[in-house]
XYZ file of N, CA, C and O in Angstrom:
864
model
N -31.887 5.779 11.648
C -31.467 4.577 12.081
C -31.586 5.001 13.799
O -31.967 5.942 14.346
N -32.030 3.829 14.680
C -32.228 4.216 15.949
C -30.990 3.747 16.705
O -30.202 3.354 16.214
N -30.925 4.007 17.822
C -29.609 3.605 18.621
C -28.914 2.274 18.756
O -27.859 2.376 18.579
N -29.842 1.321 18.169
C -29.365 0.113 18.349
C -28.861 -0.414 17.311
O -28.451 -1.476 16.784
N -29.007 0.549 16.138
C -28.599 0.192 14.755
C -27.455 1.134 14.327
O -27.327 1.223 12.979
N -27.045 1.797 15.123
C -25.854 2.844 15.165
C -24.854 1.921 14.259
O -24.161 1.023 14.894
N -23.953 2.802 13.591
C -22.678 2.065 12.649
C -21.650 2.311 13.740
O -21.616 3.424 14.353
N -21.206 1.092 14.351
C -20.027 1.239 15.627
C -18.445 1.683 14.880
O -18.291 0.428 14.052
N -17.854 2.495 15.189
C -16.863 2.857 14.317
C -15.383 2.587 15.606
O -15.655 3.317 16.621
N -14.418 1.905 15.397
C -13.264 1.816 16.041
C -12.254 2.919 14.984
O -12.066 2.458 13.955
N -11.359 3.425 15.823
C -10.174 4.278 15.077
C -8.839 4.258 15.469
O -8.630 4.264 16.819
N -7.947 4.051 14.704
C -6.551 3.829 15.230
C -5.610 4.714 14.387
O -5.540 4.671 13.054
N -4.849 5.747 15.068
C -4.221 6.686 14.422
C -2.630 7.102 15.316
O -3.245 7.217 16.441
N -1.533 7.028 14.993
C -0.915 7.282 15.998
C -0.276 8.933 16.326
O 0.231 9.440 17.113
N -1.165 9.761 15.528
C -1.434 11.385 16.079
C -3.041 11.440 16.663
O -3.967 11.493 15.960
N -2.854 11.654 17.870
C -4.132 11.875 18.306
C -5.112 13.348 18.171
O -6.308 13.258 18.195
N -4.162 14.013 17.702
C -4.881 15.447 16.559
C -5.744 14.789 15.507
O -7.054 15.234 15.264
N -5.480 13.861 14.888
C -6.205 13.136 13.896
C -7.458 12.643 14.593
O -8.443 12.800 13.927
N -7.218 11.633 15.383
C -8.511 11.010 16.147
C -9.513 12.192 16.625
O -10.508 11.589 16.458
N -8.939 13.065 17.375
C -9.873 14.103 17.683
C -10.817 14.996 16.534
O -11.643 15.297 17.024
N -10.059 15.148 15.483
C -10.474 15.993 14.575
C -11.715 14.668 13.647
O -12.741 15.179 13.551
N -11.307 13.737 13.582
C -12.190 12.507 12.724
C -13.383 12.488 13.962
O -14.627 12.562 13.324
N -13.293 12.187 15.171
C -14.162 12.082 16.217
C -15.211 13.342 16.109
O -16.523 12.961 16.299
N -14.553 14.598 16.025
C -15.561 15.803 16.195
C -16.594 15.383 14.803
O -17.527 15.932 14.783
N -15.860 15.140 13.874
C -16.664 15.036 12.525
C -18.011 13.920 12.681
O -19.126 14.494 12.267
N -17.464 12.738 13.169
C -18.553 11.551 13.100
C -19.403 11.849 13.934
O -20.726 11.417 14.020
N -19.046 12.482 15.121
C -20.247 12.682 16.345
C -21.283 13.569 15.901
O -22.414 13.110 16.390
N -21.164 14.275 14.700
C -22.257 15.079 14.247
C -23.354 14.192 13.479
O -24.215 14.826 13.291
N -23.210 13.296 13.089
C -23.750 11.994 12.412
C -24.551 11.113 13.609
O -23.952 10.273 14.085
N -26.023 11.366 13.621
C -26.375 10.403 14.371
C -26.453 9.074 14.169
O -27.240 8.006 15.082
N -26.076 8.467 12.752
C -26.053 7.056 12.541
C -24.948 6.206 12.934
O -24.836 5.053 12.977
N -23.983 7.331 13.320
C -22.553 6.638 14.207
C -22.394 6.719 15.522
O -22.582 7.527 15.861
N -21.704 5.738 15.821
C -21.143 5.704 17.299
C -19.552 5.120 17.271
O -19.283 4.374 16.897
N -18.884 6.182 17.637
C -17.314 5.950 18.278
C -17.448 4.951 19.391
O -17.601 5.534 20.221
N -16.817 3.585 19.174
C -16.787 2.995 20.459
C -15.368 2.732 20.612
O -15.274 2.155 21.872
N -14.395 2.790 20.107
C -13.119 2.709 20.584
C -11.992 3.317 19.637
O -12.166 3.425 18.521
N -11.105 3.911 20.476
C -10.123 4.738 19.771
C -8.760 4.220 20.141
O -8.768 4.069 21.259
N -7.538 4.251 19.451
C -6.519 4.062 20.292
C -5.051 4.552 19.310
O -5.270 4.826 17.665
N -4.005 4.872 19.736
C -2.837 5.459 19.008
C -2.240 4.201 18.334
O -0.807 4.664 17.965
N -2.339 2.890 18.921
C -1.251 1.922 18.184
C -2.105 0.888 17.935
O -3.068 0.671 18.151
N -1.613 0.041 16.969
C -2.511 -1.251 16.371
C -2.408 -2.081 17.642
O -3.582 -2.684 17.872
N -1.745 -2.265 18.548
C -1.581 -3.254 19.715
C -2.747 -2.831 20.289
O -3.234 -3.986 20.936
N -2.827 -1.500 20.791
C -3.785 -1.215 21.610
C -5.285 -1.251 21.000
O -6.384 -2.016 21.942
N -5.347 -1.111 19.862
C -6.518 -1.412 19.016
C -7.170 -2.942 18.818
O -8.091 -2.903 19.464
N -6.067 -3.615 19.008
C -6.405 -5.012 18.936
C -7.101 -5.589 20.290
O -7.805 -6.313 20.388
N -6.528 -4.783 21.396
C -6.843 -5.382 22.658
C -8.195 -4.876 22.903
O -8.987 -5.718 23.601
N -8.637 -3.694 22.465
C -9.996 -3.036 22.522
C -11.040 -3.963 21.941
O -12.035 -4.217 22.164
N -10.623 -4.487 20.411
C -11.396 -5.170 19.805
C -11.774 -6.513 20.342
O -12.780 -7.026 19.922
N -11.112 -7.037 21.280
C -11.035 -8.344 22.158
C -12.664 -8.049 22.863
O -13.162 -8.953 23.171
N -12.790 -6.918 23.154
C -13.750 -6.645 24.173
C -14.817 -5.567 23.851
O -16.018 -5.172 24.461
N -14.866 -5.240 22.500
C -15.689 -4.115 21.703
C -16.500 -4.699 20.547
O -15.489 -5.066 19.615
N -17.746 -4.556 20.553
C -18.213 -5.052 19.112
C -18.356 -3.649 18.155
O -18.478 -2.738 18.249
N -17.489 -4.020 17.174
C -17.161 -2.772 15.873
C -17.519 -3.214 14.432
O -17.697 -4.655 14.184
N -18.320 -2.630 13.901
C -18.583 -2.812 12.517
C -17.539 -2.122 11.734
O -17.047 -3.022 10.395
N -16.879 -1.139 11.572
C -15.918 -0.605 10.940
C -14.772 -0.036 11.549
O -14.888 0.392 12.586
N -13.554 -0.585 11.007
C -12.334 0.045 11.690
C -11.638 1.178 10.481
O -11.485 0.806 9.550
N -11.559 2.238 11.077
C -10.576 3.277 10.376
C -9.085 3.141 11.088
O -8.866 3.349 12.075
N -8.288 2.986 10.170
C -6.936 2.652 10.707
C -6.028 3.508 9.337
O -6.111 3.731 8.370
N -5.072 3.977 10.261
C -3.914 4.856 9.725
C -2.793 3.751 8.993
O -3.329 2.459 9.296
N -2.068 3.891 7.933
C -1.271 2.857 7.408
C -0.042 2.979 7.965
O 0.686 1.835 8.387
N 0.666 3.996 8.194
C 2.291 4.111 8.688
C 1.980 4.725 10.029
O 1.757 5.552 10.684
N 2.527 3.542 10.871
C 2.277 3.992 12.337
C 3.691 2.996 13.011
O 3.902 2.167 12.455
N 3.999 3.633 14.188
C 4.970 2.925 14.519
C 4.700 1.522 15.323
O 3.723 1.429 15.714
N 5.669 0.533 15.427
C 5.323 -0.622 15.797
C 4.859 -1.363 14.675
O 5.047 -1.214 13.162
N 3.320 -1.963 14.914
C 2.579 -2.610 13.938
C 2.152 -1.693 12.722
O 1.276 -0.627 13.506
N 2.310 -1.712 11.549
C 1.491 -0.763 10.682
C 0.202 -1.129 10.269
O -0.167 -2.398 10.707
N -0.298 -0.333 9.562
C -1.715 -0.434 9.298
C -1.686 -1.702 8.466
O -2.756 -2.559 8.251
N -0.945 -2.017 7.446
C -1.162 -3.350 6.800
C -1.107 -4.551 7.420
O -1.921 -5.438 7.216
N -0.355 -4.681 8.558
C -0.120 -5.665 9.186
C -1.560 -5.749 10.220
O -1.996 -6.862 10.596
N -1.862 -4.797 10.561
C -2.980 -4.723 11.655
C -4.383 -4.839 10.861
O -5.087 -5.765 11.209
N -4.225 -4.723 9.534
C -5.442 -4.719 8.607
C -5.642 -6.366 8.473
O -6.733 -6.939 8.537
N -4.420 -6.992 8.223
C -4.724 -8.371 7.997
C -4.784 -9.296 9.245
O -5.619 -10.272 8.952
N -4.261 -8.601 10.556
C -4.817 -9.591 11.668
C -6.299 -9.484 11.926
O -7.035 -10.489 12.185
N -6.641 -8.110 11.926
C -8.233 -7.932 11.581
C -9.158 -8.832 10.968
O -10.026 -9.342 11.301
N -8.632 -8.687 9.842
C -9.167 -9.538 8.670
C -9.411 -11.181 9.111
O -10.430 -11.782 8.977
N -8.198 -11.611 9.753
C -8.139 -12.955 9.981
C -9.014 -13.000 11.572
O -9.545 -14.098 11.529
N -9.062 -12.603 12.344
C -9.390 -12.490 13.764
C -11.115 -11.868 13.943
O -11.735 -12.558 14.465
N -11.191 -11.070 13.026
C -12.890 -10.517 13.083
C -13.019 -10.195 11.627
O -13.095 -9.016 11.158
N -13.404 -11.139 11.006
C -13.846 -11.087 9.451
C -15.063 -10.063 9.252
O -15.126 -9.927 8.313
N -15.774 -10.109 10.212
C -17.109 -9.339 9.995
C -16.740 -7.860 9.902
O -17.518 -7.115 9.653
N -15.431 -7.298 10.634
C -15.276 -6.030 10.463
C -14.858 -5.326 9.226
O -13.733 -6.252 8.346
N -15.505 -4.416 8.899
C -15.092 -3.894 7.496
C -13.657 -2.879 7.649
O -14.051 -2.108 8.752
N -12.738 -2.604 7.045
C -11.802 -1.859 7.084
C -11.798 -0.751 6.048
O -11.622 -1.233 4.822
N -11.320 0.410 6.913
C -11.241 1.586 5.660
C -9.647 2.127 6.313
O -9.727 2.315 7.409
N -8.755 2.112 5.257
C -7.640 2.869 5.636
C -7.743 4.444 5.348
O -8.100 4.910 4.168
N -7.010 5.162 6.153
C -6.929 6.614 5.950
C -5.349 6.573 6.050
O -4.736 6.528 6.757
N -4.763 7.476 4.937
C -3.680 7.597 4.896
C -3.106 9.175 4.136
O -3.919 9.790 3.677
N -1.999 9.887 4.295
C -1.568 10.881 3.867
C -1.068 10.741 2.276
O -0.901 11.386 1.595
N -0.740 9.109 2.115
C -0.086 8.576 0.843
C -1.259 7.834 0.489
O -1.656 7.018 0.872
N -1.230 7.973 -1.117
C -1.924 6.548 -1.917
C -1.290 5.728 -2.597
O -1.546 5.601 -3.755
N 0.346 5.530 -2.220
C 0.937 4.719 -3.032
C -0.056 3.396 -3.307
O -0.067 2.890 -2.816
N 0.317 3.267 -4.893
C -0.588 2.154 -5.404
C -0.151 0.835 -4.784
O -0.931 -0.048 -4.532
N 1.133 0.570 -4.574
C 1.569 -0.599 -4.280
C 0.758 -1.013 -2.811
O 0.703 -2.190 -2.497
N 1.278 -0.267 -1.798
C 0.468 -0.065 -0.462
C -0.821 -0.577 -0.638
O -1.396 -1.310 0.200
N -1.458 0.302 -1.281
C -3.082 0.030 -1.465
C -3.364 -1.350 -2.074
O -4.395 -1.977 -1.552
N -2.618 -1.708 -2.981
C -2.897 -2.999 -3.748
C -2.654 -4.223 -2.644
O -3.469 -5.025 -2.747
N -1.805 -3.885 -2.065
C -1.501 -4.984 -0.990
C -2.309 -5.180 0.225
O -2.737 -6.079 0.485
N -3.025 -3.786 0.550
C -3.943 -4.047 1.660
C -5.110 -4.722 0.992
O -5.962 -5.597 1.660
N -5.651 -4.326 -0.219
C -6.528 -4.885 -0.749
C -6.487 -6.457 -0.932
O -7.378 -7.016 -0.541
N -5.099 -7.059 -1.125
C -5.184 -8.171 -1.763
C -4.649 -9.098 -0.210
O -5.342 -10.361 -0.129
N -3.998 -8.418 0.828
C -3.760 -9.419 2.057
C -4.774 -8.999 2.957
O -4.915 -10.175 3.649
N -5.430 -8.013 2.957
C -6.387 -7.677 4.159
C -7.827 -7.418 3.625
O -8.935 -7.342 4.411
N -8.233 -7.671 2.292
C -9.617 -7.232 1.708
C -10.166 -6.085 2.462
O -11.279 -6.067 2.621
N -9.314 -5.008 2.279
C -9.937 -3.727 3.044
C -11.074 -3.221 1.915
O -11.292 -3.577 0.730
N -11.566 -2.619 2.424
C -13.027 -2.122 1.929
C -13.006 -0.768 1.182
O -13.984 -0.361 0.681
N -12.143 0.176 1.816
C -11.912 1.469 1.582
C -10.770 2.186 1.956
O -9.836 1.230 2.794
N -10.345 3.107 0.957
C -8.957 3.689 1.289
C -9.164 4.935 0.875
O -9.742 5.443 -0.237
N -8.955 6.253 1.793
C -9.100 7.586 1.818
C -7.903 8.284 2.060
O -7.207 7.913 3.177
N -7.525 9.256 1.215
C -6.679 10.187 2.000
C -7.127 11.316 3.165
O -8.246 11.379 3.196
N -6.306 11.561 3.924
C -6.626 12.317 5.001
C -7.122 13.671 4.839
O -7.574 14.375 5.720
N -6.933 14.127 3.632
C -7.369 15.592 3.067
C -8.899 15.282 2.767
O -9.609 16.329 2.771
N -9.255 14.040 2.753
C -10.887 13.953 2.734
C -11.800 14.637 3.744
O -11.341 15.037 4.779
N -12.731 15.259 3.070
C -13.768 16.134 3.509
C -14.825 15.376 4.303
O -14.631 13.990 4.075
N -15.548 15.786 5.288
C -16.556 15.260 5.990
C -17.706 14.479 5.171
O -17.663 13.459 5.484
N -17.973 15.211 4.316
C -19.253 14.546 3.515
C -18.716 13.120 2.825
O -19.422 12.201 2.817
N -17.450 13.254 2.000
C -16.865 12.060 1.708
C -16.701 11.018 2.445
O -16.933 9.926 2.168
N -16.012 11.104 3.716
C -16.010 10.164 4.781
C -17.063 9.818 5.398
O -17.142 8.580 5.513
N -18.069 10.201 5.501
C -19.546 9.695 5.894
C -20.244 9.062 4.838
O -20.411 7.503 4.933
N -19.860 9.453 3.475
C -20.621 8.620 2.694
C -19.670 7.163 2.386
O -20.219 6.285 2.204
N -18.340 7.397 2.475
C -17.431 6.238 2.588
C -17.820 5.220 3.791
O -17.834 3.986 3.206
N -17.948 5.685 4.549
C -18.487 4.694 5.867
C -19.860 4.252 5.644
O -19.735 2.851 6.021
N -20.704 4.917 5.332
C -22.023 4.322 5.174
C -22.017 3.152 3.973
O -22.773 2.300 4.004
N -21.345 3.566 2.762
C -21.372 2.671 1.801
C -20.785 1.180 2.120
O -21.073 0.172 1.699
N -19.529 1.500 2.668
C -18.872 0.141 3.236
C -19.801 -0.411 4.217
O -19.860 -1.850 4.136
N -20.277 0.051 5.074
C -21.118 -0.690 6.156
C -22.400 -1.271 5.109
O -22.662 -2.248 5.789
N -22.707 -0.603 4.393
C -23.809 -1.240 3.312
C -23.556 -2.472 2.470
O -24.153 -3.211 1.640
N -21.949 -2.789 2.761
C -21.465 -4.003 2.054
C -21.007 -3.589 0.707
O -20.148 -4.350 0.023
N -20.483 -2.157 0.356
C -19.500 -1.710 -0.678
C -18.627 -1.497 -0.502
O -17.919 -1.827 0.535
N -17.860 -0.852 -1.512
C -16.479 -0.546 -1.091
C -16.601 1.115 -1.755
O -17.195 1.731 -2.460
N -15.231 1.606 -1.536
C -15.081 2.942 -1.621
C -13.383 3.669 -1.634
O -12.918 3.293 -0.598
N -13.251 3.644 -2.858
C -11.576 4.213 -3.387
C -12.193 5.511 -3.660
O -12.409 5.745 -5.013
N -11.394 6.490 -3.471
C -11.505 7.710 -4.145
C -10.772 7.771 -5.383
O -9.983 6.819 -5.940
N -11.378 8.488 -6.386
C -10.567 8.525 -7.666
C -9.098 8.693 -7.717
O -8.464 7.834 -8.968
N -8.426 9.327 -6.933
C -7.115 9.529 -6.663
C -6.290 8.114 -6.633
O -5.125 7.606 -6.989
N -7.164 7.537 -5.489
C -6.636 5.950 -5.480
C -6.992 5.135 -6.364
O -5.994 4.234 -6.531
N -7.806 5.178 -7.022
C -7.845 4.234 -8.244
C -6.943 4.377 -9.256
O -6.608 3.577 -10.172
N -6.622 5.703 -9.332
C -5.544 6.258 -10.546
C -4.282 5.551 -10.213
O -3.707 4.845 -11.178
N -4.060 5.620 -8.859
C -2.641 4.884 -8.249
C -2.671 3.263 -8.509
O -1.646 2.692 -8.704
N -3.694 2.846 -8.126
C -4.124 1.489 -8.568
C -3.802 0.998 -9.980
O -3.186 0.056 -10.322
N -4.543 1.891 -10.840
C -3.979 1.746 -12.206
C -2.556 1.795 -12.856
O -2.212 0.886 -13.404
N -2.139 3.105 -12.351
C -0.527 3.055 -12.474
C 0.267 1.956 -11.951
O 1.294 1.342 -12.671
N -0.085 1.209 -10.781
C 0.621 0.053 -10.192
C 0.292 -1.189 -11.413
O 1.180 -2.198 -11.225
N -0.529 -1.293 -11.913
C -1.105 -2.484 -12.500
C -0.239 -2.320 -13.599
O 0.084 -3.214 -14.341
N -0.096 -0.869 -14.015
C 0.813 -0.690 -15.534
C 2.110 -0.912 -15.274
O 3.010 -1.643 -16.210
N 2.619 -0.616 -14.149
C 4.121 -1.060 -13.772
C 4.210 -2.318 -13.971
O 5.178 -3.033 -14.124
N 3.439 -3.432 -13.105
C 3.554 -4.459 -13.148
C 3.490 -5.317 -14.254
O 4.220 -6.303 -14.730
N 2.776 -4.906 -15.334
C 2.337 -5.196 -16.499
C 3.774 -5.007 -17.471
O 4.369 -5.836 -18.143
N 4.341 -3.661 -17.157
C 5.684 -3.465 -17.907
C 6.328 -4.320 -17.461
O 7.564 -4.919 -18.414
N 6.770 -4.585 -16.125
C 7.992 -5.663 -15.754
C 7.734 -6.814 -16.215
O 8.535 -7.517 -16.611
N 6.449 -7.484 -16.545
C 6.104 -8.744 -16.598
C 6.403 -8.777 -18.586
O 7.120 -9.812 -18.682
N 6.216 -8.028 -19.093
C 6.474 -7.928 -20.830
C 7.963 -7.649 -20.710
O 8.090 -8.338 -21.873
N 8.552 -6.868 -19.914
C 9.899 -6.943 -20.347
C 10.772 -8.419 -20.206
O 11.735 -8.595 -20.816
N 10.283 -9.213 -19.153
C 10.555 -10.512 -19.545
C 12.158 -10.783 -19.048
O 12.636 -11.494 -19.825
N 12.641 -9.998 -18.047
C 13.801 -10.144 -17.674
C 14.093 -11.473 -16.954
O 13.507 -12.035 -16.272
N 15.521 -11.851 -17.426
C 16.120 -13.470 -17.264
C 16.461 -12.850 -15.798
O 16.909 -11.737 -15.339
N 16.904 -14.115 -15.199
C 17.583 -14.033 -13.649
C 18.950 -13.367 -13.847
O 19.379 -12.581 -13.142
N 19.748 -13.631 -14.899
C 20.910 -13.120 -15.052
C 20.872 -11.783 -15.509
O 21.451 -10.740 -15.098
N 19.917 -11.368 -16.307
C 19.843 -9.850 -16.563
C 19.426 -8.972 -15.201
O 20.094 -8.132 -15.169
N 18.663 -9.341 -14.519
C 18.402 -9.009 -13.261
C 19.533 -8.769 -12.339
O 19.879 -7.842 -11.623
N 20.702 -10.047 -12.220
C 21.709 -9.816 -11.636
C 22.278 -8.816 -12.157
O 23.293 -8.131 -11.398
N 22.518 -8.551 -13.404
C 23.574 -7.561 -13.988
C 22.810 -6.213 -13.752
O 23.703 -5.181 -13.430
N 21.803 -5.786 -13.778
C 21.150 -4.634 -13.206
C 21.659 -4.560 -11.755
O 22.165 -3.165 -11.407
N 21.491 -5.288 -10.905
C 22.049 -5.163 -9.738
C 23.393 -4.517 -9.433
O 23.859 -3.602 -8.561
N 24.341 -5.444 -10.366
C 25.739 -4.849 -10.378
C 25.776 -3.655 -11.055
O 26.981 -3.001 -10.679
N 25.326 -3.074 -12.178
C 25.126 -2.006 -12.515
C 24.789 -0.916 -11.738
O 25.475 0.121 -11.940
N 23.772 -0.892 -11.152
C 23.462 0.023 -10.114
C 24.506 0.093 -9.056
O 24.544 1.436 -8.475
N 25.343 -0.945 -8.714
C 26.612 -0.261 -7.782
C 27.746 -0.134 -8.685
O 28.886 0.631 -7.912
N 27.366 0.451 -9.822
C 28.397 1.388 -10.698
C 29.553 0.347 -10.978
O 30.696 1.081 -11.408
N 29.406 -0.755 -11.159
C 30.666 -1.703 -11.507
C 30.742 -1.723 -13.070
O 29.623 -1.305 -13.840
N 32.212 -1.783 -13.636
C 32.311 -2.021 -15.041
C 31.856 -3.259 -15.711
O 31.759 -4.321 -14.988
N 31.676 -3.390 -16.910
C 31.423 -4.571 -17.600
C 32.579 -5.525 -17.070
O 32.481 -6.654 -16.910
N 33.893 -5.375 -17.052
C 34.929 -6.115 -16.884
C 34.696 -6.637 -15.242
O 34.858 -7.639 -15.019
N 34.194 -5.847 -14.461
C 33.895 -6.208 -12.826
C 32.927 -6.852 -12.915
O 32.844 -8.107 -12.029
N 32.161 -6.750 -13.662
C 30.579 -7.588 -13.820
C 30.976 -9.144 -14.362
O 30.494 -10.243 -13.609
N 31.460 -9.180 -15.506
C 32.215 -10.105 -16.084
C 33.198 -11.291 -14.893
O 32.627 -12.336 -14.752
N 33.757 -10.742 -14.161
C 34.715 -11.027 -13.198
C 33.606 -11.674 -12.092
O 33.858 -12.769 -11.801
N 32.613 -10.839 -11.714
C 31.586 -11.457 -10.361
C 31.080 -12.263 -10.940
O 30.835 -13.424 -10.065
N 30.744 -12.727 -12.146
C 29.625 -13.537 -12.409
C 30.442 -14.924 -13.289
O 29.455 -15.499 -13.524
N 31.611 -14.599 -13.351
C 32.453 -15.694 -14.149
C 31.957 -15.910 -15.557
O 31.681 -17.131 -16.011
N 31.697 -14.654 -16.268
C 31.317 -14.762 -17.761
C 32.173 -13.797 -18.217
O 32.874 -13.055 -17.787
N 32.039 -13.629 -19.793
C 33.089 -13.102 -20.409
C 32.518 -11.596 -20.650
O 31.317 -11.589 -20.304
N 33.485 -10.763 -20.587
C 33.092 -9.176 -20.906
C 32.085 -9.166 -22.105
O 31.118 -8.026 -22.319
N 32.450 -9.785 -23.056
C 31.544 -9.853 -24.464
C 30.082 -10.047 -24.045
O 29.108 -9.462 -24.354
N 30.121 -11.225 -22.903
C 28.603 -11.667 -22.698
C 27.944 -10.751 -21.894
O 26.465 -10.274 -22.242
N 28.787 -9.982 -21.251
C 27.976 -8.944 -20.613
C 27.637 -7.761 -21.123
O 26.496 -7.333 -20.880
N 28.363 -7.102 -22.247
C 28.006 -6.398 -23.205
C 26.913 -6.674 -23.923
O 25.696 -6.019 -24.074
N 26.592 -7.898 -24.435
C 25.425 -8.524 -24.956
C 24.202 -8.211 -24.197
O 23.114 -7.982 -24.431
N 24.297 -8.882 -22.834
C 23.325 -8.884 -21.871
C 23.173 -7.123 -21.717
O 21.824 -6.829 -21.559
N 23.824 -6.136 -21.640
C 23.506 -4.717 -21.321
C 22.742 -4.291 -22.198
O 21.429 -3.467 -22.299
N 23.006 -4.627 -23.818
C 22.354 -4.302 -24.614
C 20.910 -4.728 -24.824
O 19.925 -4.219 -25.169
N 20.793 -6.110 -24.453
C 19.699 -6.634 -24.540
C 18.494 -6.207 -23.142
O 17.519 -5.690 -23.321
N 19.124 -5.735 -22.394
C 18.542 -5.414 -21.089
C 18.118 -3.901 -21.354
O 16.640 -3.541 -21.189
N 18.887 -3.017 -21.879
C 18.300 -1.392 -22.437
C 17.099 -1.597 -23.407
O 16.116 -0.948 -23.517
N 17.199 -2.764 -24.085
C 16.315 -2.828 -25.153
C 14.589 -3.466 -24.641
O 13.904 -2.855 -24.940
N 14.987 -4.349 -23.738
C 13.564 -4.865 -22.899
C 13.189 -3.743 -22.162
O 11.839 -3.700 -21.881
N 13.789 -3.080 -21.709
C 13.467 -1.607 -20.579
C 13.139 -0.476 -21.595
O 12.518 0.406 -20.729
N 13.277 -0.659 -22.498
C 12.948 0.737 -23.557
C 13.791 2.021 -22.979
O 13.283 2.959 -22.665
N 15.080 1.569 -22.529
C 15.934 2.712 -21.721
C 17.135 2.948 -22.520
O 17.520 2.127 -23.389
N 18.107 4.065 -22.486
C 18.981 4.324 -23.164
C 20.404 4.557 -22.490
O 21.135 5.019 -23.157
N 20.298 4.691 -21.132
C 21.461 4.746 -20.496
C 21.465 4.219 -19.128
O 20.173 3.814 -18.530
N 22.441 4.257 -18.255
C 22.454 3.529 -16.945
C 21.728 4.048 -16.117
O 20.994 3.658 -15.398
N 21.331 5.577 -16.270
C 20.703 6.598 -15.164
C 19.124 6.156 -15.503
O 18.153 5.719 -14.478
N 18.772 6.070 -16.823
C 17.231 5.908 -16.870
C 16.905 4.156 -16.547
O 15.836 4.196 -16.306
N 17.829 3.547 -16.812
C 17.765 1.933 -16.374
C 17.735 1.743 -15.096
O 16.498 1.125 -14.656
N 18.383 2.500 -14.291
C 18.231 2.349 -12.616
C 17.062 2.808 -12.316
O 16.120 2.191 -11.198
N 16.574 3.945 -13.011
C 15.084 4.649 -12.661
C 13.900 3.473 -12.833
O 13.427 3.413 -12.390
N 14.128 3.176 -14.099
C 13.179 1.885 -14.534
C 13.233 0.801 -13.506
O 12.381 0.339 -13.222
N 14.474 0.225 -13.226
C 14.457 -0.701 -12.134
C 13.986 -0.863 -11.030
O 13.461 -1.479 -10.154
N 14.279 0.764 -10.447
C 13.700 1.138 -9.089
C 12.202 0.814 -9.407
O 11.392 0.676 -8.349
N 11.520 1.601 -10.355
C 9.988 1.867 -10.122
C 9.472 0.438 -10.184
O 8.284 0.221 -9.624
N 9.963 -0.619 -11.304
C 9.511 -1.718 -11.230
C 10.144 -2.885 -10.379
O 9.747 -4.102 -10.326
N 10.725 -2.333 -9.173
C 10.975 -3.138 -7.698
C 11.790 -4.403 -8.273
O 12.105 -5.358 -7.649
N 12.902 -4.136 -9.522
C 13.958 -4.903 -9.661
C 15.062 -4.878 -8.942
O 15.742 -5.671 -8.296
N 15.145 -3.637 -8.461
C 16.324 -3.015 -7.486
C 15.413 -2.362 -6.439
O 14.496 -1.710 -6.565
N 15.779 -2.127 -5.099
C 15.450 -1.559 -4.010
C 15.210 -0.067 -4.346
O 16.338 0.510 -4.899
N 14.448 0.640 -3.721
C 14.295 2.285 -3.926
C 15.023 3.023 -3.064
O 14.987 3.926 -3.310
């Protein structure tokens, strides 16, 4: 590549030391040019208004506007910019949301080495996608969790009862709260345990949190 064809990189992370480290790595490659850096999503958006950028490297968890919201806005306002997320965590739900909401082109853990980061940037710039094996594994797990929740096919009433069970209410208290009989509550409890393949309240609550039936 000549100087007019360099891949123009913008980067946002709320830890300056991370930006400094990545900048030091990228500057060693003659095909790349760092054109904008910021410590907040709001600041990088202001810079994007006046800077031509090919690829945005964004942190996911930041104070104020987070990486998910930033990616969504960049996708809407600057559809030509390719987005690669860099994070300490590869939680499947977050990755999936960023793919669905902002059509990100890559997701890497911050433990990534120089060569893999460079490979990801160049592949994404060329129109491809780059998701590390660990990230793909997390996406697969997330898909399995969603499938299990759908397969369980819990009714609205059963979900209500799970929420009350998580609050440690007795069958009698649940019956009173929902204006149904204790016997009906007990029947629902048996059906819920069967559908979720759990055998006690503790394992049920854990299942419900994992499958987003109740808050984690």
